[in-house]
Amino acid sequence: MIKTFKYRLYPTKEERELFERTLELCRDLYNHALEQRIFTYKKRGVSITPFQQIKELPHLKKVLPEYKEIHSQVLQNVLKRLDVSFQNFFRRVKNGEKPGFPRFQGKNRYDSFTYPQSGFSIEGDKLKLSKIGSIRIHLHRKVEGKVKTCTIIRKNGRYFVCFVCEVEKVFHFTGKQVGVDVGISHLAITSDGEFFDNPKHLRKSEQQLKRLQRIVSRRKKGSNRRRKAVRLLAKKHEQIANQRKDTNHKVSRMLVDQYDLIVFEELNVKSMVKNRRLSKAIHEVAWNQLIIFTSYKAAYADKQVKVVNPHNTSQMCSNCGRIVKKKLSERTHVCSCGYTDHRDINAAKNILKLGLEAG
Ligand SMILES: [Zn+2]
């Protein structure tokens, strides 16, 4: 499996100048190589291969000695990039798509160069680059696996490095399956009887949100005090969204680590917008996010997520299949078959059953 790791670089003024110079020389080479390919095709009707162009690099270095300042694999990579854009062009022509001929690169369009195999290494908090130097790197996380390529990227005046790595995929299968019921009093309840709650700080933020909403509606339209309150309200919304995201990341991680199959109820997205109290709609957005996060993580771990029709899942007895009618206020499922359980755990068990039946 291929994984990319990106880090911020902190070049000194001199290193920054070398980056700029390298980018500029690479861009020139790209444009000249493109010109050469067009020229030979027009004049002689033959296309020149990237290998032929790579073979000419030593000659180029004789004529233009500044190219000796650049690692030879970086230069080779420029010619390969050009070839990739030609291949994409030919493929699009073949498929009858809008072709888009390879373009000459303007001054600020050429923003990266690549060491495709060697010429780079990480030493402590420095990234050592051949022909450039040792640049300070902020390694906020460990590089995993076998590094295949190293690309230096310029973006809005800042520099980054991307390592493309071959990472071995490790699967942890548990042989366990679970149904998940989402709710308001608890974020999620599983068929194994595990409760996931929204954290206290999130509930506190939601109370603050309500208070801010009241303040905004009380203040006079167009007034400075209202504008200020609106700003605070927007900030609070953002904070809550982040807290929700955080919680959903944690819960989905726990689910995927513990289970090979995770079954959710399908959320009715249409009713999410229509005819519902706002708080309920907000909850449904959060539940939806939990399902999406779990699905992503499951796919990554080669595990499975299913969504099933929620019809009758809270009324049906998960033990005998009988319908046991109950109001929303009744929190316990009691069936004449002798089975008694927390209402939501019973529902989660039905959800799991439906998931397993769905094959
Ligand atoms: Zn029963």
PDB file of C-alpha atoms in Angstrom, residues 9-299:
ATOM      1  CA  LEU A   9      10.533  22.488   5.811  1.00  0.00           C
ATOM      2  CA  TYR A  10      12.295  25.508   7.268  1.00  0.00           C
ATOM      3  CA  PRO A  11      15.049  26.427   4.800  1.00  0.00           C
ATOM      4  CA  THR A  12      17.549  29.154   5.600  1.00  0.00           C
ATOM      5  CA  LYS A  13      17.770  32.099   3.223  1.00  0.00           C
ATOM      6  CA  GLU A  14      20.561  30.381   1.266  1.00  0.00           C
ATOM      7  CA  GLU A  15      18.700  27.087   1.088  1.00  0.00           C
ATOM      8  CA  ARG A  16      15.584  28.893  -0.036  1.00  0.00           C
ATOM      9  CA  GLU A  17      17.566  30.495  -2.854  1.00  0.00           C
ATOM     10  CA  LEU A  18      18.861  27.065  -3.879  1.00  0.00           C
ATOM     11  CA  PHE A  19      15.303  25.734  -3.928  1.00  0.00           C
ATOM     12  CA  GLU A  20      14.207  28.636  -6.116  1.00  0.00           C
ATOM     13  CA  ARG A  21      17.154  28.132  -8.444  1.00  0.00           C
ATOM     14  CA  THR A  22      16.523  24.396  -8.709  1.00  0.00           C
ATOM     15  CA  LEU A  23      12.854  24.986  -9.510  1.00  0.00           C
ATOM     16  CA  GLU A  24      13.763  27.544 -12.122  1.00  0.00           C
ATOM     17  CA  LEU A  25      16.337  25.293 -13.827  1.00  0.00           C
ATOM     18  CA  CYS A  26      13.920  22.351 -13.743  1.00  0.00           C
ATOM     19  CA  ARG A  27      11.225  24.504 -15.284  1.00  0.00           C
ATOM     20  CA  ASP A  28      13.571  25.604 -18.066  1.00  0.00           C
ATOM     21  CA  LEU A  29      14.558  22.028 -18.741  1.00  0.00           C
ATOM     22  CA  TYR A  30      10.900  20.993 -18.843  1.00  0.00           C
ATOM     23  CA  ASN A  31      10.018  23.714 -21.317  1.00  0.00           C
ATOM     24  CA  HIS A  32      13.005  23.025 -23.560  1.00  0.00           C
ATOM     25  CA  ALA A  33      12.355  19.307 -23.554  1.00  0.00           C
ATOM     26  CA  LEU A  34       8.747  20.008 -24.482  1.00  0.00           C
ATOM     27  CA  GLU A  35       9.895  22.250 -27.320  1.00  0.00           C
ATOM     28  CA  GLN A  36      12.265  19.534 -28.516  1.00  0.00           C
ATOM     29  CA  ARG A  37       9.512  16.946 -28.558  1.00  0.00           C
ATOM     30  CA  ILE A  38       7.226  19.237 -30.534  1.00  0.00           C
ATOM     31  CA  PHE A  39      10.019  20.250 -32.913  1.00  0.00           C
ATOM     32  CA  THR A  40      11.178  16.728 -33.779  1.00  0.00           C
ATOM     33  CA  TYR A  41       7.620  15.632 -34.266  1.00  0.00           C
ATOM     34  CA  LYS A  42       6.835  18.511 -36.632  1.00  0.00           C
ATOM     35  CA  LYS A  43      10.113  18.339 -38.562  1.00  0.00           C
ATOM     36  CA  ARG A  44      10.665  14.639 -38.782  1.00  0.00           C
ATOM     37  CA  GLY A  45       7.336  13.142 -37.786  1.00  0.00           C
ATOM     38  CA  VAL A  46       8.926  11.063 -35.044  1.00  0.00           C
ATOM     39  CA  SER A  47       8.386  11.350 -31.359  1.00  0.00           C
ATOM     40  CA  ILE A  48      11.390  11.511 -29.156  1.00  0.00           C
ATOM     41  CA  THR A  49      11.357   9.228 -26.104  1.00  0.00           C
ATOM     42  CA  PRO A  50      12.176  10.293 -22.555  1.00  0.00           C
ATOM     43  CA  PHE A  51      15.105   7.870 -22.635  1.00  0.00           C
ATOM     44  CA  GLN A  52      16.630   9.672 -25.598  1.00  0.00           C
ATOM     45  CA  GLN A  53      16.227  12.956 -23.760  1.00  0.00           C
ATOM     46  CA  ILE A  54      17.762  11.498 -20.592  1.00  0.00           C
ATOM     47  CA  LYS A  55      20.753  10.330 -22.640  1.00  0.00           C
ATOM     48  CA  GLU A  56      21.336  13.905 -23.689  1.00  0.00           C
ATOM     49  CA  LEU A  57      21.628  15.181 -20.118  1.00  0.00           C
ATOM     50  CA  PRO A  58      25.453  14.808 -19.867  1.00  0.00           C
ATOM     51  CA  HIS A  59      25.765  16.842 -23.047  1.00  0.00           C
ATOM     52  CA  LEU A  60      23.423  19.472 -21.604  1.00  0.00           C
ATOM     53  CA  LYS A  61      25.616  19.747 -18.516  1.00  0.00           C
ATOM     54  CA  LYS A  62      28.616  20.440 -20.737  1.00  0.00           C
ATOM     55  CA  VAL A  63      26.861  23.228 -22.591  1.00  0.00           C
ATOM     56  CA  LEU A  64      25.039  24.610 -19.550  1.00  0.00           C
ATOM     57  CA  PRO A  65      27.239  23.878 -16.520  1.00  0.00           C
ATOM     58  CA  GLU A  66      24.631  25.251 -14.084  1.00  0.00           C
ATOM     59  CA  TYR A  67      22.811  21.940 -14.530  1.00  0.00           C
ATOM     60  CA  LYS A  68      25.716  20.243 -12.774  1.00  0.00           C
ATOM     61  CA  GLU A  69      24.367  21.886  -9.607  1.00  0.00           C
ATOM     62  CA  ILE A  70      21.318  19.634  -9.694  1.00  0.00           C
ATOM     63  CA  HIS A  71      21.172  15.983  -8.714  1.00  0.00           C
ATOM     64  CA  SER A  72      21.010  13.972 -11.959  1.00  0.00           C
ATOM     65  CA  GLN A  73      17.984  11.925 -10.873  1.00  0.00           C
ATOM     66  CA  VAL A  74      16.070  15.128 -10.224  1.00  0.00           C
ATOM     67  CA  LEU A  75      16.747  16.156 -13.824  1.00  0.00           C
ATOM     68  CA  GLN A  76      15.753  12.730 -15.124  1.00  0.00           C
ATOM     69  CA  ASN A  77      12.521  13.045 -13.191  1.00  0.00           C
ATOM     70  CA  VAL A  78      11.720  16.324 -14.973  1.00  0.00           C
ATOM     71  CA  LEU A  79      11.876  14.509 -18.310  1.00  0.00           C
ATOM     72  CA  LYS A  80       9.762  11.655 -16.985  1.00  0.00           C
ATOM     73  CA  ARG A  81       7.135  14.121 -15.767  1.00  0.00           C
ATOM     74  CA  LEU A  82       6.999  15.573 -19.241  1.00  0.00           C
ATOM     75  CA  ASP A  83       6.536  12.088 -20.652  1.00  0.00           C
ATOM     76  CA  VAL A  84       3.691  11.418 -18.209  1.00  0.00           C
ATOM     77  CA  SER A  85       1.881  14.517 -19.409  1.00  0.00           C
ATOM     78  CA  PHE A  86       2.312  13.304 -23.020  1.00  0.00           C
ATOM     79  CA  GLN A  87       1.002   9.863 -22.106  1.00  0.00           C
ATOM     80  CA  ASN A  88      -2.016  11.454 -20.441  1.00  0.00           C
ATOM     81  CA  PHE A  89      -2.549  13.537 -23.547  1.00  0.00           C
ATOM     82  CA  PHE A  90      -2.437  10.494 -25.856  1.00  0.00           C
ATOM     83  CA  ARG A  91      -4.762   8.564 -23.566  1.00  0.00           C
ATOM     84  CA  ARG A  92      -7.304  11.370 -23.583  1.00  0.00           C
ATOM     85  CA  VAL A  93      -7.130  11.610 -27.391  1.00  0.00           C
ATOM     86  CA  LYS A  94      -7.675   7.858 -27.642  1.00  0.00           C
ATOM     87  CA  ASN A  95     -10.660   7.993 -25.302  1.00  0.00           C
ATOM     88  CA  GLY A  96     -12.177  10.904 -27.208  1.00  0.00           C
ATOM     89  CA  GLU A  97     -11.866  13.238 -24.207  1.00  0.00           C
ATOM     90  CA  LYS A  98     -10.848  16.864 -24.344  1.00  0.00           C
ATOM     91  CA  PRO A  99      -7.124  16.362 -25.011  1.00  0.00           C
ATOM     92  CA  GLY A 100      -5.253  19.292 -23.415  1.00  0.00           C
ATOM     93  CA  PHE A 101      -1.789  19.298 -24.999  1.00  0.00           C
ATOM     94  CA  PRO A 102       1.189  19.398 -22.551  1.00  0.00           C
ATOM     95  CA  ARG A 103       1.748  23.005 -21.597  1.00  0.00           C
ATOM     96  CA  PHE A 104       4.780  25.197 -21.239  1.00  0.00           C
ATOM     97  CA  GLN A 105       5.210  25.974 -17.567  1.00  0.00           C
ATOM     98  CA  GLY A 106       5.009  29.601 -16.496  1.00  0.00           C
ATOM     99  CA  LYS A 107       7.242  31.091 -13.854  1.00  0.00           C
ATOM    100  CA  ASN A 108       5.015  30.331 -10.881  1.00  0.00           C
ATOM    101  CA  ARG A 109       3.452  27.162 -12.124  1.00  0.00           C
ATOM    102  CA  TYR A 110       6.428  24.886 -11.697  1.00  0.00           C
ATOM    103  CA  ASP A 111       6.371  24.261  -7.954  1.00  0.00           C
ATOM    104  CA  SER A 112       8.077  20.986  -7.182  1.00  0.00           C
ATOM    105  CA  PHE A 113      11.011  18.719  -7.893  1.00  0.00           C
ATOM    106  CA  THR A 114      11.516  15.070  -7.066  1.00  0.00           C
ATOM    107  CA  TYR A 115      14.327  12.794  -5.960  1.00  0.00           C
ATOM    108  CA  PRO A 116      12.941   9.530  -7.344  1.00  0.00           C
ATOM    109  CA  GLN A 117      15.246   7.057  -5.546  1.00  0.00           C
ATOM    110  CA  SER A 118      18.225   8.513  -3.793  1.00  0.00           C
ATOM    111  CA  GLY A 119      19.995  11.740  -2.947  1.00  0.00           C
ATOM    112  CA  PHE A 120      17.990  12.367   0.229  1.00  0.00           C
ATOM    113  CA  SER A 121      17.981  11.199   3.831  1.00  0.00           C
ATOM    114  CA  ILE A 122      16.583  12.250   7.198  1.00  0.00           C
ATOM    115  CA  GLU A 123      19.191  12.884   9.869  1.00  0.00           C
ATOM    116  CA  GLY A 124      17.780  14.044  13.158  1.00  0.00           C
ATOM    117  CA  ASP A 125      15.703  17.132  12.514  1.00  0.00           C
ATOM    118  CA  LYS A 126      17.351  17.725   9.150  1.00  0.00           C
ATOM    119  CA  LEU A 127      16.480  16.618   5.662  1.00  0.00           C
ATOM    120  CA  LYS A 128      19.700  16.085   3.768  1.00  0.00           C
ATOM    121  CA  LEU A 129      19.323  16.796   0.069  1.00  0.00           C
ATOM    122  CA  SER A 130      22.084  16.126  -2.409  1.00  0.00           C
ATOM    123  CA  LYS A 131      23.419  19.316  -4.017  1.00  0.00           C
ATOM    124  CA  ILE A 132      21.299  21.499  -1.725  1.00  0.00           C
ATOM    125  CA  GLY A 133      22.170  20.902   1.906  1.00  0.00           C
ATOM    126  CA  SER A 134      20.639  19.967   5.259  1.00  0.00           C
ATOM    127  CA  ILE A 135      17.273  21.646   5.709  1.00  0.00           C
ATOM    128  CA  ARG A 136      15.431  21.824   9.007  1.00  0.00           C
ATOM    129  CA  ILE A 137      12.345  19.601   8.912  1.00  0.00           C
ATOM    130  CA  HIS A 138       9.421  19.471  11.325  1.00  0.00           C
ATOM    131  CA  LEU A 139       8.812  15.724  11.738  1.00  0.00           C
ATOM    132  CA  HIS A 140       5.434  15.887  13.458  1.00  0.00           C
ATOM    133  CA  ARG A 141       4.930  12.170  12.835  1.00  0.00           C
ATOM    134  CA  LYS A 142       7.127   9.224  11.977  1.00  0.00           C
ATOM    135  CA  VAL A 143       7.764   8.232   8.377  1.00  0.00           C
ATOM    136  CA  GLU A 144       6.512   4.681   7.946  1.00  0.00           C
ATOM    137  CA  GLY A 145       7.546   1.965   5.532  1.00  0.00           C
ATOM    138  CA  LYS A 146      10.013   2.146   2.674  1.00  0.00           C
ATOM    139  CA  VAL A 147      10.491   5.608   1.186  1.00  0.00           C
ATOM    140  CA  LYS A 148      10.119   5.496  -2.597  1.00  0.00           C
ATOM    141  CA  THR A 149      10.343   9.138  -3.621  1.00  0.00           C
ATOM    142  CA  CYS A 150      11.061  12.499  -2.048  1.00  0.00           C
ATOM    143  CA  THR A 151       9.403  15.602  -3.501  1.00  0.00           C
ATOM    144  CA  ILE A 152      10.073  19.185  -2.490  1.00  0.00           C
ATOM    145  CA  ILE A 153       7.012  21.381  -2.879  1.00  0.00           C
ATOM    146  CA  ARG A 154       6.653  25.161  -2.804  1.00  0.00           C
ATOM    147  CA  LYS A 155       3.268  26.441  -1.780  1.00  0.00           C
ATOM    148  CA  ASN A 156       2.415  30.064  -1.052  1.00  0.00           C
ATOM    149  CA  GLY A 157       6.005  30.847  -0.234  1.00  0.00           C
ATOM    150  CA  ARG A 158       6.363  27.901   2.143  1.00  0.00           C
ATOM    151  CA  TYR A 159       8.217  24.664   1.556  1.00  0.00           C
ATOM    152  CA  PHE A 160       7.157  21.102   2.214  1.00  0.00           C
ATOM    153  CA  VAL A 161       8.533  17.671   1.578  1.00  0.00           C
ATOM    154  CA  CYS A 162       6.416  14.685   0.565  1.00  0.00           C
ATOM    155  CA  PHE A 163       7.685  11.152   1.017  1.00  0.00           C
ATOM    156  CA  VAL A 164       5.802   8.521  -0.926  1.00  0.00           C
ATOM    157  CA  CYS A 165       6.216   5.265   0.987  1.00  0.00           C
ATOM    158  CA  GLU A 166       5.436   1.631   0.482  1.00  0.00           C
ATOM    159  CA  VAL A 167       3.729   0.588   3.702  1.00  0.00           C
ATOM    160  CA  GLU A 168       2.833  -2.957   4.621  1.00  0.00           C
ATOM    161  CA  LYS A 169      -0.811  -3.264   5.454  1.00  0.00           C
ATOM    162  CA  VAL A 170      -1.396  -4.947   8.784  1.00  0.00           C
ATOM    163  CA  PHE A 171      -4.839  -6.325   9.485  1.00  0.00           C
ATOM    164  CA  HIS A 172      -6.177  -7.159  12.908  1.00  0.00           C
ATOM    165  CA  PHE A 173      -9.240  -9.309  12.609  1.00  0.00           C
ATOM    166  CA  THR A 174     -11.227 -10.060  15.733  1.00  0.00           C
ATOM    167  CA  GLY A 175     -13.955 -12.320  14.323  1.00  0.00           C
ATOM    168  CA  LYS A 176     -16.536 -10.100  16.015  1.00  0.00           C
ATOM    169  CA  GLN A 177     -19.554  -8.268  14.619  1.00  0.00           C
ATOM    170  CA  VAL A 178     -21.600  -5.460  16.023  1.00  0.00           C
ATOM    171  CA  GLY A 179     -24.826  -3.540  15.513  1.00  0.00           C
ATOM    172  CA  VAL A 180     -24.855   0.162  16.419  1.00  0.00           C
ATOM    173  CA  ASP A 181     -27.897   2.184  17.430  1.00  0.00           C
ATOM    174  CA  VAL A 182     -27.407   5.955  17.372  1.00  0.00           C
ATOM    175  CA  GLY A 183     -29.299   8.127  19.798  1.00  0.00           C
ATOM    176  CA  ILE A 184     -29.642  11.462  21.492  1.00  0.00           C
ATOM    177  CA  SER A 185     -29.040  10.615  25.126  1.00  0.00           C
ATOM    178  CA  HIS A 186     -26.070   8.505  24.033  1.00  0.00           C
ATOM    179  CA  LEU A 187     -24.164   9.040  20.814  1.00  0.00           C
ATOM    180  CA  ALA A 188     -24.124   5.301  20.093  1.00  0.00           C
ATOM    181  CA  ILE A 189     -25.064   2.029  21.774  1.00  0.00           C
ATOM    182  CA  THR A 190     -23.785  -1.321  20.564  1.00  0.00           C
ATOM    183  CA  SER A 191     -25.366  -4.758  20.484  1.00  0.00           C
ATOM    184  CA  ASP A 192     -22.674  -5.765  23.000  1.00  0.00           C
ATOM    185  CA  GLY A 193     -24.071  -3.226  25.441  1.00  0.00           C
ATOM    186  CA  GLU A 194     -21.323  -0.636  25.082  1.00  0.00           C
ATOM    187  CA  PHE A 195     -22.399   2.998  25.437  1.00  0.00           C
ATOM    188  CA  PHE A 196     -20.585   5.830  23.695  1.00  0.00           C
ATOM    189  CA  ASP A 197     -21.479   9.228  25.061  1.00  0.00           C
ATOM    190  CA  ASN A 198     -20.913  12.692  23.786  1.00  0.00           C
ATOM    191  CA  PRO A 199     -18.176  14.191  25.945  1.00  0.00           C
ATOM    192  CA  LYS A 200     -19.114  16.655  28.696  1.00  0.00           C
ATOM    193  CA  HIS A 201     -17.319  19.572  27.062  1.00  0.00           C
ATOM    194  CA  LEU A 202     -19.412  19.075  23.930  1.00  0.00           C
ATOM    195  CA  ARG A 203     -22.659  19.232  25.913  1.00  0.00           C
ATOM    196  CA  LYS A 204     -21.384  22.334  27.641  1.00  0.00           C
ATOM    197  CA  SER A 205     -20.574  23.962  24.301  1.00  0.00           C
ATOM    198  CA  GLU A 206     -24.066  23.161  23.077  1.00  0.00           C
ATOM    199  CA  GLN A 207     -25.592  24.938  26.041  1.00  0.00           C
ATOM    200  CA  GLN A 208     -23.358  27.932  25.356  1.00  0.00           C
ATOM    201  CA  LEU A 209     -24.505  27.806  21.744  1.00  0.00           C
ATOM    202  CA  LYS A 210     -28.166  28.069  22.754  1.00  0.00           C
ATOM    203  CA  ARG A 211     -27.360  31.010  24.989  1.00  0.00           C
ATOM    204  CA  LEU A 212     -25.490  32.781  22.158  1.00  0.00           C
ATOM    205  CA  GLN A 213     -28.370  32.163  19.774  1.00  0.00           C
ATOM    206  CA  ARG A 214     -30.740  33.857  22.214  1.00  0.00           C
ATOM    207  CA  ILE A 215     -28.395  36.803  22.585  1.00  0.00           C
ATOM    208  CA  VAL A 216     -28.136  37.261  18.815  1.00  0.00           C
ATOM    209  CA  SER A 217     -31.900  37.216  18.371  1.00  0.00           C
ATOM    210  CA  ARG A 218     -32.362  39.793  21.152  1.00  0.00           C
ATOM    211  CA  ARG A 219     -29.930  42.339  19.753  1.00  0.00           C
ATOM    212  CA  LYS A 220     -30.934  44.955  17.252  1.00  0.00           C
ATOM    213  CA  LYS A 221     -30.242  44.190  13.582  1.00  0.00           C
ATOM    214  CA  GLY A 222     -27.324  46.137  12.176  1.00  0.00           C
ATOM    215  CA  SER A 223     -25.997  47.030  15.607  1.00  0.00           C
ATOM    216  CA  ASN A 224     -22.381  46.553  16.559  1.00  0.00           C
ATOM    217  CA  ARG A 225     -23.312  44.483  19.581  1.00  0.00           C
ATOM    218  CA  ARG A 226     -25.253  42.098  17.368  1.00  0.00           C
ATOM    219  CA  ARG A 227     -22.376  41.758  14.918  1.00  0.00           C
ATOM    220  CA  LYS A 228     -20.107  40.888  17.797  1.00  0.00           C
ATOM    221  CA  ALA A 229     -22.541  38.260  19.082  1.00  0.00           C
ATOM    222  CA  VAL A 230     -22.884  36.773  15.590  1.00  0.00           C
ATOM    223  CA  ARG A 231     -19.122  36.416  15.425  1.00  0.00           C
ATOM    224  CA  LEU A 232     -19.063  34.617  18.769  1.00  0.00           C
ATOM    225  CA  LEU A 233     -21.879  32.366  17.624  1.00  0.00           C
ATOM    226  CA  ALA A 234     -20.031  31.394  14.448  1.00  0.00           C
ATOM    227  CA  LYS A 235     -16.945  30.610  16.509  1.00  0.00           C
ATOM    228  CA  LYS A 236     -18.965  28.419  18.833  1.00  0.00           C
ATOM    229  CA  HIS A 237     -20.455  26.535  15.880  1.00  0.00           C
ATOM    230  CA  GLU A 238     -16.969  25.845  14.615  1.00  0.00           C
ATOM    231  CA  GLN A 239     -15.778  24.698  18.019  1.00  0.00           C
ATOM    232  CA  ILE A 240     -18.701  22.275  18.322  1.00  0.00           C
ATOM    233  CA  ALA A 241     -18.115  20.925  14.833  1.00  0.00           C
ATOM    234  CA  ASN A 242     -14.501  20.221  15.781  1.00  0.00           C
ATOM    235  CA  GLN A 243     -15.470  18.568  19.059  1.00  0.00           C
ATOM    236  CA  ARG A 244     -17.979  16.363  17.219  1.00  0.00           C
ATOM    237  CA  LYS A 245     -15.406  15.411  14.637  1.00  0.00           C
ATOM    238  CA  ASP A 246     -12.969  14.506  17.361  1.00  0.00           C
ATOM    239  CA  THR A 247     -15.505  12.319  19.169  1.00  0.00           C
ATOM    240  CA  ASN A 248     -16.560  10.601  15.967  1.00  0.00           C
ATOM    241  CA  HIS A 249     -12.941   9.867  15.100  1.00  0.00           C
ATOM    242  CA  LYS A 250     -12.437   8.247  18.495  1.00  0.00           C
ATOM    243  CA  VAL A 251     -15.638   6.190  18.449  1.00  0.00           C
ATOM    244  CA  SER A 252     -15.141   5.024  14.864  1.00  0.00           C
ATOM    245  CA  ARG A 253     -11.559   4.032  15.696  1.00  0.00           C
ATOM    246  CA  MET A 254     -12.769   1.937  18.648  1.00  0.00           C
ATOM    247  CA  LEU A 255     -15.449   0.252  16.554  1.00  0.00           C
ATOM    248  CA  VAL A 256     -13.098  -0.634  13.723  1.00  0.00           C
ATOM    249  CA  ASP A 257     -10.434  -1.909  16.116  1.00  0.00           C
ATOM    250  CA  GLN A 258     -12.900  -4.166  17.937  1.00  0.00           C
ATOM    251  CA  TYR A 259     -15.080  -5.486  15.123  1.00  0.00           C
ATOM    252  CA  ASP A 260     -14.780  -6.930  11.615  1.00  0.00           C
ATOM    253  CA  LEU A 261     -18.359  -6.069  10.650  1.00  0.00           C
ATOM    254  CA  ILE A 262     -20.161  -2.939  11.852  1.00  0.00           C
ATOM    255  CA  VAL A 263     -23.851  -2.448  11.065  1.00  0.00           C
ATOM    256  CA  PHE A 264     -25.629   0.922  11.307  1.00  0.00           C
ATOM    257  CA  GLU A 265     -29.170   2.045  10.640  1.00  0.00           C
ATOM    258  CA  GLU A 266     -29.687   3.926   7.432  1.00  0.00           C
ATOM    259  CA  LEU A 267     -30.367   7.574   8.208  1.00  0.00           C
ATOM    260  CA  ASN A 268     -33.119   9.204   6.290  1.00  0.00           C
ATOM    261  CA  VAL A 269     -31.271  12.160   4.877  1.00  0.00           C
ATOM    262  CA  LYS A 270     -34.392  13.803   3.469  1.00  0.00           C
ATOM    263  CA  SER A 271     -36.135  13.940   6.807  1.00  0.00           C
ATOM    264  CA  MET A 272     -32.913  15.354   8.213  1.00  0.00           C
ATOM    265  CA  VAL A 273     -33.669  18.625   6.519  1.00  0.00           C
ATOM    266  CA  LYS A 274     -37.443  18.653   6.615  1.00  0.00           C
ATOM    267  CA  ASN A 275     -39.799  18.936   9.495  1.00  0.00           C
ATOM    268  CA  ARG A 276     -37.482  18.270  12.351  1.00  0.00           C
ATOM    269  CA  ARG A 277     -36.451  20.169  15.347  1.00  0.00           C
ATOM    270  CA  LEU A 278     -33.070  21.767  14.812  1.00  0.00           C
ATOM    271  CA  SER A 279     -31.354  19.840  17.587  1.00  0.00           C
ATOM    272  CA  LYS A 280     -32.442  16.555  16.039  1.00  0.00           C
ATOM    273  CA  ALA A 281     -31.162  17.647  12.632  1.00  0.00           C
ATOM    274  CA  ILE A 282     -27.808  18.524  14.170  1.00  0.00           C
ATOM    275  CA  HIS A 283     -27.624  15.105  15.808  1.00  0.00           C
ATOM    276  CA  GLU A 284     -28.317  13.423  12.509  1.00  0.00           C
ATOM    277  CA  VAL A 285     -25.477  15.284  10.871  1.00  0.00           C
ATOM    278  CA  ALA A 286     -23.231  13.969  13.635  1.00  0.00           C
ATOM    279  CA  TRP A 287     -24.510  10.388  13.256  1.00  0.00           C
ATOM    280  CA  ASN A 288     -23.957  10.589   9.545  1.00  0.00           C
ATOM    281  CA  GLN A 289     -20.390  11.682  10.178  1.00  0.00           C
ATOM    282  CA  LEU A 290     -19.871   8.717  12.510  1.00  0.00           C
ATOM    283  CA  ILE A 291     -20.991   6.341   9.759  1.00  0.00           C
ATOM    284  CA  ILE A 292     -18.757   8.027   7.195  1.00  0.00           C
ATOM    285  CA  PHE A 293     -15.680   7.998   9.463  1.00  0.00           C
ATOM    286  CA  THR A 294     -16.277   4.365  10.389  1.00  0.00           C
ATOM    287  CA  SER A 295     -16.641   3.437   6.719  1.00  0.00           C
ATOM    288  CA  TYR A 296     -13.344   5.083   5.808  1.00  0.00           C
ATOM    289  CA  LYS A 297     -11.447   3.468   8.625  1.00  0.00           C
ATOM    290  CA  ALA A 298     -13.036   0.087   7.935  1.00  0.00           C
ATOM    291  CA  ALA A 299     -12.110   0.202   4.262  1.00  0.00           C
TER     292      ALA A 299
END
